[in-house]
């Protein structure tokens, strides 16, 4: 048979897309090279990504996808091996010195937002493959695509390492860096058209001490325990992530954490990961305390260069999806959100093409523009952040640019979800672009200022003041949230802050911002009530089952 769409790569993005297409009547083939899902990084689901999951699930009627958006539903429906993500924390370290208690920053999820999870990808990727299969996708695992032949007039032929041939009318490559389509069509740009340069090594470890229990971690005074979220240790030249699983319970010696180190790529000698990790700990004493008794539970994985880009991600009968098109850096956990942004934009034109037979490249050009914009924005922010890691004042400013973007993005998606529930008009999602137009100038500004810092033509202090001044001048940023205040090290939306922000929305906010915030908050409140009713229903059902027994 000839399938409408062939999806190559059964990871997070490929499986969500295949499920959405199959659920909407598109004959879909999903080919995954690995026999079964295994170790993958990209485990943090920030609230923005959680909102995007809900948007994709409701827009394309795949409720099983929404189950990944909250810790409660993940534990109930998917896996007990995940964790909780109540905050994004940042701790700055200086080589050879004790960690300064005041050089930290933390973004705490508001109480109105249900706890997102840390995804144990081996389990959640297997779940998503099953969701795609359940909705009618033809899922083939252990099937490695080795050859792609495209005829713009008729479709695509996919050949596998086993010699099987498949015919599809359109191919979506979701295979990440090893994209067979990028290889066959020679789409990779060399060098990548990205300013940022970094490399990484990562694994899962047991015996990692919660940072809150280290001598330095006890002194930071942050509102939410570091161990209940994704922790970033940042230092001149790079950063480390610590993503704990099972952290919604009392951690034990056997608890597993995802641990990874990202370093500026300089072209110099690269040592084995074990050696580099040990040397990094030796240079930062308060970082070493967290790993005194830690050990990998699987071999380290190395990525000599993380960045890659493509000269095109859309063409005749094909699309490179998300990380198949390009990648910048795992900093700020943008990966899952990026994938969902593109899946949401790509699924509708694919569904329409399967119905009317128009597979022309022009129909999918907005997806290419979206992907280029996402890569460029993250490239700006990652580059600026790596420069800022050398100076707390500058990092304190740059990290607020990310905070504003993720908060505005989540609010825009929540507002769209609320509007869609009322109208059923999919057009509301097209307007919910990441960060919105207000945010568009801040990441380029941060990058330009940090380029001057790196060249020596501007001091870090002056660059930081310029960024905070831009945040203070932005009339769409609620002053009660403290984003423009350098002394406010914790983005923590307490009830009192929320009341002051609500008053600002009623009396001072620009009309567009007021409408966005009102729609988003009303939608979040409705979601909270819906979740509460669902829990009560679950409790009632449990009581009835017990009585029947």
C-alpha angles and dihedrals in degrees: 000000000000114000123212093227133015116200115199111203126039099211125116099297097038094050095046091050093047091050092050093048096046092046088057096051101267113139100236134189117197117194120190120183096209119075090228137357115276141163115345132157123225098088104147117097106194118200090258090058090045089055090049091052090056091047094052092044094053098037092054099029099243103134092174089070091057089060089075091061101079134039092232095056093041091054091045100044110017122022143344090209097076127097141218127266108201097150147011109229133192126193119183119214130192121210113262094359135100114258112266107235093220096052096087137100131197136184111203120200112243117248092243089066114078113237111274118216138241098236119228091214098203089063100035094047090051088050092052092050088055091048090054090048092047092056093052107271114143099237118196118182126191087035113130116194109220103166135035124190119186126197108185091208101047113016144258136314117209120196122193133209088256091059097254120143126210128188119212133168093222133012127213114194110209096160096114122216093353092057108164090203093055088050096047095045094037092234099152117109114225113229097021116248090240128110096210120083125189143143131205148198125195147166143156116272137193126208096038108156114228105254090231088068096054119095092249095042092058091061103055099086094212117166096234126043111261090226092061092067146025110301122206118196105197128193139159105296101017151343143248130222125213113190113176125204121206089025093133084077131048103292117240133199089264095054114122128225131189106233126185138165123210118193134184108265108235103163092246130124115309116209126202112286093246090058095045092048092051092047091050091053091047090057095049112047099188091048090051091057091069093057102040093116100022126120134177116257091201136019120288116258118215130203109191092196124013100190124088135148138185131228088226134009097185128048143133107335096341146086130185104218122218109299092021087065098047148315137212115180137317090241113132092012094265095152103089093039091050090052093050093047090056095041089053091051096043102045096067098054089045091053091047092048091052088055101044102026096236106135096160117148091237090067090062099040094104088062090058091049091050093051093048090050093049093050093046094049093049091045089056092049097044092048092048092047094052090052090047095051088083093063127040096209091055094044089048087059099042094049089057088061089058091044092054092048096051092044094048090045093052092047092049092052093045089050090051092049090052092048092047091052088058102039109019087222111144090199089083090071094054089060093051096085118166111279095348128237092298091066096047097094100045102070093048089048092052091048094049092049092047091050087057090048091052092049091049095242094113133035121238090239093055092046091051091051091051092052093047089048090054090050091049092050094051105103091199094064111091105234093212089067091067098224092138094048112093091198092058099087097171124064093207117155100207119181090259091053091047091053091052091047091050090052090051090051091053097046113022113015120110112258095251093049092046091053091048095050095043093049093045096047092046089051093049092050090051090049090051092052091046090051091049092051090049091052090049089051091050090050092049092049090050091051091050091050091050092049091050090054 
